[in-house]
């Protein structure tokens, strides 16, 4: 939310939320018996496995980091010289990283992180506690301006205002509106716009992709924990299928939840779609089969708790986060980001710098909220740009704030 709203400069507004609490994809649930703290994840605390059990292939990480250094330098050259883009896979291949059928090498590629720190955050109040705290600074308990459990079906807009129609038959008329639907929702047919969004806007929406990222949690009896709790991560390389339950993380470790018996495994994209489409028992059986390959069939009992989300099937999300396809220009992203008449857009997908991440949604909300405040107050009014005609690349001079490019992409903590 924009500071200008939080400071009380705007009070005549309504927030519409599909779910029973604010936060959108900053959602939480309960699992197991205990949850507190904000521990640090140490990616050096790692051991590796394949279908035969423990096998040390951590040395491949060093090889990958060398290739990634070259890949990263090439990416910077492509950006600064406004050259034709390429995919991550082709970039890594040109840098000498060609895992092909090497399951261990493929697993290491999947595991690689893009920061020297990666924090796993959990809090018994729920991850959206900070959003509720922010909202409490300008909204009171049971504030009528917050409409929970409200499903939007249609949005009508023009140069004089916006009308939002809801599933319950109600409607909201406003001078301006900010649409924070996920990219997955914008790409679905669940919401209609009247008039239809212009072709440049529709092309921007459909060009970007929605990713899915699934964490699968298991809890085992505390006295039957079968993994070495001095390690945080357990990397599995399946001999037949890339990305098949590849990364396990233990929460039964010092600084996390010692004695909890909780471990989780992460799958992404195609594997996420598979597990989210199948029932819990099928997924649980597959995960247990992998764990029994890793640690021995006789050592792995049945879990006492099992849980995972299904982001791609959630009608208020249809995925976990947005993704920027290879070869897509900054100008195309600006068309995804730009307003149509008095209907504005925000969320992680509209962030050129931090798409796919929570802070992208945070900064975009602040920026668009501030813009609306200025429009209402008729001060410092600026219009968002869009492009009727797009070219293969974006000129260097357009990497600016008007196109959502506030900071250099070379501010990186990556390897190399």
Short mmCIF file of C-alpha atoms in Angstrom, two decimals:
data_model
loop_
_atom_site.label_atom_id
_atom_site.label_comp_id
_atom_site.label_asym_id
_atom_site.label_seq_id
_atom_site.Cartn_x
_atom_site.Cartn_y
_atom_site.Cartn_z
CA UNK A 1 0.00 0.00 0.00
CA UNK A 2 1.28 3.46 -0.87
CA UNK A 3 2.59 5.56 2.05
CA UNK A 4 0.29 8.35 0.81
CA UNK A 5 -2.69 6.13 1.56
CA UNK A 6 -1.28 4.99 4.88
CA UNK A 7 -0.71 8.61 5.90
CA UNK A 8 -4.42 9.28 5.48
CA UNK A 9 -4.21 11.38 2.32
CA UNK A 10 -6.80 9.04 0.78
CA UNK A 11 -9.59 7.55 2.85
CA UNK A 12 -12.39 6.93 0.35
CA UNK A 13 -11.34 3.51 -0.97
CA UNK A 14 -12.41 -0.14 -0.94
CA UNK A 15 -10.20 -3.24 -0.94
CA UNK A 16 -11.74 -6.38 -2.48
CA UNK A 17 -10.24 -9.72 -1.42
CA UNK A 18 -11.24 -13.15 -2.78
CA UNK A 19 -10.11 -15.00 0.34
CA UNK A 20 -11.14 -14.83 3.98
CA UNK A 21 -8.12 -12.68 4.91
CA UNK A 22 -5.90 -10.17 3.18
CA UNK A 23 -2.56 -11.10 1.65
CA UNK A 24 -3.40 -12.96 -1.55
CA UNK A 25 -0.60 -15.43 -2.29
CA UNK A 26 1.12 -14.39 0.94
CA UNK A 27 -0.88 -17.19 2.50
CA UNK A 28 -0.25 -19.57 5.38
CA UNK A 29 -1.61 -22.65 7.06
CA UNK A 30 -0.86 -24.81 10.09
CA UNK A 31 1.12 -28.03 9.99
CA UNK A 32 2.54 -30.32 12.64
CA UNK A 33 2.66 -29.28 16.24
CA UNK A 34 5.03 -26.29 16.55
CA UNK A 35 6.14 -23.30 14.45
CA UNK A 36 8.22 -20.26 15.41
CA UNK A 37 11.40 -18.40 14.55
CA UNK A 38 13.07 -17.05 11.40
CA UNK A 39 16.07 -19.29 10.70
CA UNK A 40 18.80 -18.93 8.14
CA UNK A 41 19.19 -21.55 5.41
CA UNK A 42 22.77 -22.74 4.92
CA UNK A 43 23.19 -24.18 1.42
CA UNK A 44 26.59 -25.55 2.36
CA UNK A 45 24.83 -27.91 4.76
CA UNK A 46 24.11 -30.37 1.97
CA UNK A 47 24.40 -34.08 1.29
CA UNK A 48 23.55 -35.88 -1.95
CA UNK A 49 21.78 -39.10 -2.99
CA UNK A 50 20.64 -41.12 -5.96
CA UNK A 51 18.45 -44.20 -6.28
CA UNK A 52 21.12 -46.36 -4.59
CA UNK A 53 21.45 -44.19 -1.48
CA UNK A 54 24.08 -41.67 -0.41
CA UNK A 55 26.47 -40.71 -3.24
CA UNK A 56 28.75 -37.68 -3.11
CA UNK A 57 28.42 -35.49 -6.19
CA UNK A 58 28.71 -32.10 -4.47
CA UNK A 59 31.84 -31.40 -6.52
CA UNK A 60 29.58 -30.79 -9.50
CA UNK A 61 28.40 -27.62 -7.78
CA UNK A 62 31.87 -26.11 -8.24
CA UNK A 63 31.81 -26.99 -11.94
CA UNK A 64 28.41 -25.41 -12.31
CA UNK A 65 29.49 -22.22 -10.53
CA UNK A 66 32.37 -21.83 -13.00
CA UNK A 67 29.99 -22.16 -15.93
CA UNK A 68 27.52 -19.81 -14.32
CA UNK A 69 30.16 -17.10 -13.96
CA UNK A 70 30.63 -17.15 -17.74
CA UNK A 71 26.87 -17.32 -18.30
CA UNK A 72 26.32 -14.28 -16.06
CA UNK A 73 28.95 -12.23 -17.86
CA UNK A 74 27.41 -13.14 -21.23
CA UNK A 75 23.97 -12.11 -19.99
CA UNK A 76 25.30 -8.70 -18.96
CA UNK A 77 26.91 -8.23 -22.37
CA UNK A 78 23.65 -9.14 -24.14
CA UNK A 79 21.72 -6.63 -22.03
CA UNK A 80 24.17 -3.71 -22.29
CA UNK A 81 24.69 -4.18 -26.04
CA UNK A 82 20.97 -4.70 -26.74
CA UNK A 83 21.63 -8.07 -28.43
CA UNK A 84 19.24 -10.93 -29.15
CA UNK A 85 18.24 -12.70 -25.95
CA UNK A 86 18.76 -16.41 -25.33
CA UNK A 87 17.35 -18.98 -22.92
CA UNK A 88 19.06 -19.98 -19.68
CA UNK A 89 19.57 -23.47 -21.08
CA UNK A 90 21.33 -22.24 -24.23
CA UNK A 91 23.37 -19.74 -22.20
CA UNK A 92 24.60 -22.42 -19.81
CA UNK A 93 25.34 -24.77 -22.67
CA UNK A 94 27.45 -22.11 -24.40
CA UNK A 95 29.26 -21.60 -21.08
CA UNK A 96 30.17 -25.29 -21.03
CA UNK A 97 27.49 -26.72 -18.72
CA UNK A 98 25.86 -29.61 -20.60
CA UNK A 99 24.35 -32.08 -18.13
CA UNK A 100 22.39 -33.96 -20.82
CA UNK A 101 21.66 -37.38 -19.30
CA UNK A 102 23.77 -36.89 -16.17
CA UNK A 103 21.12 -37.01 -13.44
CA UNK A 104 23.48 -35.65 -10.77
CA UNK A 105 24.45 -32.66 -12.92
CA UNK A 106 20.82 -31.94 -13.71
CA UNK A 107 19.95 -32.01 -10.01
CA UNK A 108 22.70 -29.51 -9.22
CA UNK A 109 21.41 -27.15 -11.90
CA UNK A 110 17.97 -27.27 -10.34
CA UNK A 111 19.38 -26.59 -6.88
CA UNK A 112 21.48 -23.52 -7.75
CA UNK A 113 20.56 -20.36 -5.87
CA UNK A 114 21.01 -16.78 -7.05
CA UNK A 115 22.00 -15.19 -3.75
CA UNK A 116 24.63 -15.68 -1.12
CA UNK A 117 21.81 -15.73 1.45
CA UNK A 118 18.43 -17.41 1.20
CA UNK A 119 16.25 -17.21 4.26
CA UNK A 120 13.49 -19.64 5.12
CA UNK A 121 10.91 -17.68 7.08
CA UNK A 122 8.19 -19.11 9.27
CA UNK A 123 6.16 -17.48 12.00
CA UNK A 124 3.33 -18.87 14.11
CA UNK A 125 1.30 -15.71 13.33
CA UNK A 126 1.42 -16.53 9.61
CA UNK A 127 3.50 -15.02 6.82
CA UNK A 128 0.91 -12.32 6.13
CA UNK A 129 1.29 -10.87 9.64
CA UNK A 130 3.25 -7.90 8.29
CA UNK A 131 0.53 -7.18 5.70
CA UNK A 132 -2.11 -7.21 8.42
CA UNK A 133 0.11 -4.92 10.48
CA UNK A 134 0.47 -2.49 7.60
CA UNK A 135 -3.29 -2.52 6.96
CA UNK A 136 -4.00 -1.84 10.63
CA UNK A 137 -2.25 1.52 10.28
CA UNK A 138 -5.03 2.88 8.07
CA UNK A 139 -7.95 0.46 8.61
CA UNK A 140 -9.70 -0.57 11.81
CA UNK A 141 -11.05 -3.96 12.85
CA UNK A 142 -14.07 -4.99 10.75
CA UNK A 143 -13.53 -1.96 8.53
CA UNK A 144 -16.36 -1.82 5.94
CA UNK A 145 -13.82 -0.75 3.31
CA UNK A 146 -12.31 -4.27 3.37
CA UNK A 147 -14.52 -6.74 1.50
CA UNK A 148 -13.35 -10.29 2.26
CA UNK A 149 -14.68 -13.42 0.57
CA UNK A 150 -15.68 -11.31 -2.42
CA UNK A 151 -15.31 -12.75 -5.94
CA UNK A 152 -14.95 -10.32 -8.84
CA UNK A 153 -16.52 -11.46 -12.14
CA UNK A 154 -16.43 -8.39 -14.41
CA UNK A 155 -14.67 -5.04 -14.63
CA UNK A 156 -16.05 -2.17 -16.70
CA UNK A 157 -13.77 0.80 -17.34
CA UNK A 158 -13.41 3.97 -19.38
CA UNK A 159 -11.75 7.38 -19.12
CA UNK A 160 -14.21 8.54 -16.44
CA UNK A 161 -14.13 5.65 -13.96
CA UNK A 162 -14.29 1.94 -13.18
CA UNK A 163 -17.14 -0.36 -12.10
CA UNK A 164 -16.37 -3.73 -10.47
CA UNK A 165 -19.09 -6.41 -10.54
CA UNK A 166 -19.03 -9.21 -7.97
CA UNK A 167 -20.36 -12.74 -7.91
CA UNK A 168 -22.81 -11.92 -5.11
CA UNK A 169 -24.56 -9.37 -7.32
CA UNK A 170 -22.98 -6.31 -5.75
CA UNK A 171 -20.96 -3.72 -7.64
CA UNK A 172 -18.46 -1.00 -6.77
CA UNK A 173 -18.06 2.26 -8.66
CA UNK A 174 -14.80 4.16 -8.41
CA UNK A 175 -12.91 7.01 -10.01
CA UNK A 176 -9.85 4.74 -10.30
CA UNK A 177 -9.12 1.06 -9.63
CA UNK A 178 -5.96 -1.01 -9.14
CA UNK A 179 -6.18 -4.59 -10.38
CA UNK A 180 -3.81 -6.92 -8.51
CA UNK A 181 -5.00 -10.21 -10.01
CA UNK A 182 -2.22 -12.74 -10.50
CA UNK A 183 -0.98 -13.25 -14.03
CA UNK A 184 -2.66 -16.66 -13.92
CA UNK A 185 -6.04 -15.03 -13.28
CA UNK A 186 -5.49 -12.42 -16.01
CA UNK A 187 -4.73 -15.25 -18.45
CA UNK A 188 -7.87 -17.17 -17.48
CA UNK A 189 -11.44 -16.56 -18.61
CA UNK A 190 -12.68 -16.17 -15.02
CA UNK A 191 -12.76 -12.36 -15.21
CA UNK A 192 -14.22 -10.39 -18.12
CA UNK A 193 -13.39 -6.79 -19.02
CA UNK A 194 -15.76 -4.34 -20.67
CA UNK A 195 -14.59 -3.19 -23.09
CA UNK A 196 -12.15 -5.98 -23.87
CA UNK A 197 -8.60 -5.06 -23.00
CA UNK A 198 -6.78 -3.51 -25.98
CA UNK A 199 -4.66 -5.83 -28.10
CA UNK A 200 -1.36 -4.41 -26.81
CA UNK A 201 -2.49 -5.21 -23.24
CA UNK A 202 -3.72 -8.70 -24.07
CA UNK A 203 -0.47 -9.47 -25.86
CA UNK A 204 1.51 -8.37 -22.80
CA UNK A 205 -0.60 -10.59 -20.53
CA UNK A 206 -0.44 -13.68 -22.73
CA UNK A 207 3.28 -13.39 -23.53
CA UNK A 208 4.42 -13.83 -19.94
CA UNK A 209 4.07 -17.15 -18.15
CA UNK A 210 2.86 -18.28 -14.74
CA UNK A 211 5.12 -20.67 -12.85
CA UNK A 212 4.19 -23.23 -10.23
CA UNK A 213 6.34 -24.12 -7.21
CA UNK A 214 5.19 -26.73 -4.71
CA UNK A 215 6.51 -27.60 -1.26
CA UNK A 216 5.38 -30.96 0.11
CA UNK A 217 5.58 -31.30 3.90
CA UNK A 218 5.91 -34.51 5.92
CA UNK A 219 6.14 -34.98 9.67
CA UNK A 220 7.53 -38.16 11.19
CA UNK A 221 7.55 -39.29 14.83
CA UNK A 222 10.33 -37.45 16.66
CA UNK A 223 11.87 -40.72 17.84
CA UNK A 224 11.93 -42.17 14.30
CA UNK A 225 13.73 -39.42 12.40
CA UNK A 226 15.89 -41.26 9.86
CA UNK A 227 17.98 -38.45 8.35
CA UNK A 228 21.11 -36.81 9.71
CA UNK A 229 19.73 -33.68 11.39
CA UNK A 230 23.15 -31.98 11.23
CA UNK A 231 22.39 -31.38 7.53
CA UNK A 232 19.72 -29.02 6.23
CA UNK A 233 19.50 -30.15 2.60
CA UNK A 234 19.36 -33.52 0.89
CA UNK A 235 19.72 -33.49 -2.89
CA UNK A 236 18.27 -36.44 -4.84
CA UNK A 237 19.20 -37.26 -8.45
CA UNK A 238 16.61 -39.55 -10.01
CA UNK A 239 18.10 -41.76 -12.76
CA UNK A 240 15.09 -41.47 -15.08
CA UNK A 241 13.27 -38.17 -14.59
CA UNK A 242 14.73 -34.71 -14.12
CA UNK A 243 13.32 -32.75 -11.17
CA UNK A 244 11.64 -35.78 -9.59
CA UNK A 245 11.43 -34.83 -5.88
CA UNK A 246 14.96 -33.41 -6.05
CA UNK A 247 15.45 -31.19 -2.99
CA UNK A 248 14.55 -32.12 0.59
CA UNK A 249 15.00 -29.66 3.45
CA UNK A 250 14.94 -30.64 7.09
CA UNK A 251 13.24 -28.43 9.66
CA UNK A 252 14.34 -30.82 12.39
CA UNK A 253 17.63 -28.97 12.78
CA UNK A 254 19.27 -26.52 15.12
CA UNK A 255 17.88 -23.05 14.58
CA UNK A 256 14.73 -24.42 12.97
CA UNK A 257 12.38 -26.82 14.79
CA UNK A 258 14.62 -29.41 16.46
CA UNK A 259 12.66 -32.47 17.50
CA UNK A 260 9.78 -31.68 15.15
CA UNK A 261 10.37 -34.56 12.73
CA UNK A 262 9.42 -32.27 9.81
CA UNK A 263 11.01 -32.44 6.37
CA UNK A 264 9.76 -31.08 3.06
CA UNK A 265 10.55 -31.59 -0.61
CA UNK A 266 10.22 -28.99 -3.38
CA UNK A 267 9.10 -29.61 -6.96
CA UNK A 268 8.60 -27.05 -9.73
CA UNK A 269 6.81 -26.51 -13.05
CA UNK A 270 5.99 -29.82 -14.84
CA UNK A 271 6.48 -31.86 -11.68
CA UNK A 272 4.31 -29.38 -9.76
CA UNK A 273 1.49 -29.78 -12.26
CA UNK A 274 1.69 -33.56 -11.87
CA UNK A 275 1.56 -33.62 -8.06
CA UNK A 276 -1.07 -30.89 -7.84
CA UNK A 277 -3.35 -32.87 -10.16
CA UNK A 278 -3.09 -36.10 -8.18
CA UNK A 279 -4.43 -37.03 -4.75
CA UNK A 280 -2.47 -36.86 -1.50
CA UNK A 281 -2.05 -40.62 -1.20
CA UNK A 282 -0.45 -40.95 -4.63
CA UNK A 283 1.98 -38.12 -3.96
CA UNK A 284 2.79 -39.39 -0.49
CA UNK A 285 3.58 -42.85 -1.87
CA UNK A 286 5.92 -41.36 -4.48
CA UNK A 287 7.77 -39.20 -1.94
CA UNK A 288 8.13 -42.10 0.48
CA UNK A 289 9.52 -44.29 -2.31
CA UNK A 290 12.21 -41.69 -2.98
CA UNK A 291 13.05 -41.33 0.71
CA UNK A 292 13.31 -45.12 1.03
CA UNK A 293 15.70 -45.20 -1.92
CA UNK A 294 17.77 -42.53 -0.22
CA UNK A 295 17.77 -43.80 3.36
CA UNK A 296 16.78 -47.45 3.13
CA UNK A 297 13.31 -49.01 2.97
CA UNK A 298 13.39 -50.26 6.55
CA UNK A 299 14.35 -46.87 7.99
CA UNK A 300 11.50 -44.71 6.70
CA UNK A 301 8.16 -45.05 8.56
CA UNK A 302 4.78 -43.67 7.55
CA UNK A 303 4.45 -39.93 8.25
CA UNK A 304 2.09 -38.71 10.96
CA UNK A 305 1.22 -35.56 8.98
CA UNK A 306 1.29 -34.74 5.27
CA UNK A 307 0.38 -31.51 3.46
CA UNK A 308 0.99 -29.56 0.28
CA UNK A 309 -0.69 -26.66 -1.58
CA UNK A 310 -2.09 -26.82 -5.10
CA UNK A 311 -1.29 -23.36 -6.43
CA UNK A 312 -2.06 -24.10 -10.06
CA UNK A 313 -5.62 -25.13 -9.15
CA UNK A 314 -6.46 -22.25 -6.80
CA UNK A 315 -9.16 -20.16 -8.47
CA UNK A 316 -7.72 -16.98 -6.96
CA UNK A 317 -4.15 -17.65 -8.15
CA UNK A 318 -3.73 -20.30 -10.91
CA UNK A 319 -0.02 -20.58 -10.15
CA UNK A 320 2.69 -19.48 -7.76
CA UNK A 321 4.51 -16.62 -9.50
CA UNK A 322 5.10 -15.04 -12.90
CA UNK A 323 8.03 -15.73 -15.18
CA UNK A 324 9.70 -13.65 -17.90
CA UNK A 325 10.19 -15.77 -21.06
CA UNK A 326 13.44 -15.63 -23.00
CA UNK A 327 13.46 -13.07 -25.79
CA UNK A 328 10.72 -10.91 -24.25
CA UNK A 329 11.52 -7.20 -24.25
CA UNK A 330 11.16 -4.66 -21.46
CA UNK A 331 8.67 -2.79 -23.66
CA UNK A 332 6.47 -5.91 -23.79
CA UNK A 333 6.59 -6.11 -20.01
CA UNK A 334 5.60 -2.45 -19.78
CA UNK A 335 2.47 -3.30 -21.77
CA UNK A 336 1.65 -5.92 -19.13
CA UNK A 337 2.25 -3.26 -16.50
CA UNK A 338 0.53 -0.22 -18.03
CA UNK A 339 -2.95 1.09 -17.24
CA UNK A 340 -5.95 1.16 -19.56
CA UNK A 341 -7.91 4.37 -18.99
CA UNK A 342 -8.59 4.54 -15.23
CA UNK A 343 -7.89 0.85 -14.59
CA UNK A 344 -4.36 0.33 -13.24
CA UNK A 345 -2.43 -2.88 -12.59
CA UNK A 346 -0.01 -3.96 -9.86
CA UNK A 347 1.45 -7.14 -8.35
CA UNK A 348 4.63 -9.14 -8.59
CA UNK A 349 4.08 -9.79 -12.32
CA UNK A 350 4.17 -6.06 -13.10
CA UNK A 351 7.58 -5.58 -11.47
CA UNK A 352 10.34 -5.42 -14.08
CA UNK A 353 13.03 -5.89 -11.44
CA UNK A 354 11.50 -8.31 -8.95
CA UNK A 355 8.81 -10.24 -10.83
CA UNK A 356 8.14 -13.57 -9.16
CA UNK A 357 8.97 -12.24 -5.70
CA UNK A 358 6.97 -10.74 -2.86
CA UNK A 359 8.97 -7.51 -2.82
CA UNK A 360 8.03 -7.00 -6.48
CA UNK A 361 4.37 -6.85 -5.47
CA UNK A 362 5.25 -4.62 -2.50
CA UNK A 363 7.10 -2.01 -4.56
CA UNK A 364 4.58 -2.07 -7.41
CA UNK A 365 1.72 -1.55 -4.96
CA UNK A 366 3.50 1.44 -3.48
CA UNK A 367 4.26 2.92 -6.90
CA UNK A 368 0.76 2.55 -8.34
CA UNK A 369 -0.91 3.56 -5.08
CA UNK A 370 1.16 6.73 -5.06
CA UNK A 371 0.26 7.39 -8.69
CA UNK A 372 -3.46 7.07 -7.94
CA UNK A 373 -3.10 9.39 -4.93
CA UNK A 374 -1.48 12.00 -7.17
CA UNK A 375 -4.22 11.61 -9.78
CA UNK A 376 -6.94 12.09 -7.18
CA UNK A 377 -5.17 15.09 -5.67
CA UNK A 378 -4.25 16.36 -9.14
CA UNK A 379 -0.60 16.86 -8.20
CA UNK A 380 2.55 15.56 -9.93
CA UNK A 381 0.37 13.64 -12.36
CA UNK A 382 2.29 11.15 -14.52
CA UNK A 383 0.90 8.69 -17.04
CA UNK A 384 2.14 5.14 -17.53
CA UNK A 385 3.54 4.49 -20.98
CA UNK A 386 2.63 1.62 -23.30
CA UNK A 387 3.72 0.58 -26.79
CA UNK A 388 1.39 0.01 -29.72
CA UNK A 389 4.30 -1.26 -31.84
CA UNK A 390 6.94 -3.56 -30.37
CA UNK A 391 10.38 -4.41 -31.69
CA UNK A 392 12.71 -7.33 -31.00
CA UNK A 393 14.67 -5.55 -28.29
CA UNK A 394 14.27 -2.51 -26.05
CA UNK A 395 16.65 0.43 -26.66
CA UNK A 396 19.07 1.19 -23.86
CA UNK A 397 17.51 4.62 -23.19
CA UNK A 398 14.19 2.96 -22.33
CA UNK A 399 15.67 1.11 -19.37
CA UNK A 400 14.29 3.76 -17.04
CA UNK A 401 11.73 4.37 -14.28
CA UNK A 402 8.93 4.94 -16.79
CA UNK A 403 9.32 1.32 -17.85
CA UNK A 404 9.64 0.03 -14.29
CA UNK A 405 13.45 -0.17 -14.37
CA UNK A 406 14.41 1.59 -11.14
CA UNK A 407 17.72 -0.17 -10.38
CA UNK A 408 20.46 -1.92 -12.33
CA UNK A 409 20.05 -5.65 -12.87
CA UNK A 410 23.79 -5.93 -12.29
CA UNK A 411 23.28 -5.45 -8.55
CA UNK A 412 23.58 -9.18 -7.96
CA UNK A 413 24.89 -11.47 -5.29
CA UNK A 414 25.28 -14.33 -7.75
CA UNK A 415 28.41 -16.41 -8.05
CA UNK A 416 31.28 -15.29 -10.23
#
